[in-house]
Phi, psi and omega in degrees: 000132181284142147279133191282137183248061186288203191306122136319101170278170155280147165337304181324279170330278176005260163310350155291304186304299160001293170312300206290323166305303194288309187278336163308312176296339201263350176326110148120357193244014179110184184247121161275178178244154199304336179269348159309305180282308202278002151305318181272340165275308217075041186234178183284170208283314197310289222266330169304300189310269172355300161327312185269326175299314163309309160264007125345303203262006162253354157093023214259310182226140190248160161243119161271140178246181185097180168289139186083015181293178134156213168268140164210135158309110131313153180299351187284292183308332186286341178252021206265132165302142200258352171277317210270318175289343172270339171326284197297334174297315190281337181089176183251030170280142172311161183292301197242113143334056178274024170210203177104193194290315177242115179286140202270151195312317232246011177329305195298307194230056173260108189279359164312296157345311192265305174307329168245035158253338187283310185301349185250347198256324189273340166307323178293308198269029178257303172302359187271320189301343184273175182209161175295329181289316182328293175320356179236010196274190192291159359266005176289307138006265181326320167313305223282326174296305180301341179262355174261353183078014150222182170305150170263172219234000000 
């Protein structure tokens, strides 16, 4: 049987909705530090960072440094809509490439476009009724705790 390769996040989102899931469960349990979470992802420190920055700058999470730094979820980031936030992670790029060095002929009258802007737009909004503590309630919330080697907070 083929697996199906319907709609894609990029690796980036990924890992950020990751992050962010992992720092919802740890509230009230200390601040990790972005290499802390990207250890416990298996991902590189490098590749976190970036992650932890994007979201900083949408307010989802914040960083403190020093002793006693570390990552926290904001309250923004905990109700923050999972449409709105793969939105802003995924960009206002297209399905499809109609443009560019070779731009495609059928650009003008093409109605595929328009059919798979309508089709990225209702994958967003099937995802907007969610929020990050959903995504963290039972039965994930507990996975997630266990995989990390602590308590929820």
């Amino acid at each position: 049987m083929l697996a199906s390769r319907g709609v894609r996040l990029t690796k980036f989102t990924d890992l950020a909705l990751r992050a962010v899931m992992r720092l919802a469960v740890l509230e009230g349990d200390g601040s990790p530090t972005t290499r802390e979470v990207a250890e416990a992802m298996g991902v590189p420190a490098a590749h976190m960072a970036k992650a932890v920055t994007r979201l900083r700058h949408l307010g989802v999470l914040e960083a403190r440094r020093g002793r006693g730094g570390g990552l926290a979820l904001t309250p923004l980031g905990r109700g923050a809509s999972v449409g709105w936030l793969v939105r802003e992670l995924e960009g206002d790029g297209e399905v499809v490439a109609c443009e560019g060095e070779a731009p495609c002929p059928l650009r003008a009258a093409c109605r595929l476009r328009s059919a798979l802007r309508d089709a990225q737009e209702a994958f967003y909004a099937a995802l907007d009724p969610l929020t990050v503590a959903d995504l963290v309630s039972s039965p994930t919330g507990p996975v997630l705790v266990g995989l990390l080697g602590r308590r929820p907070g």
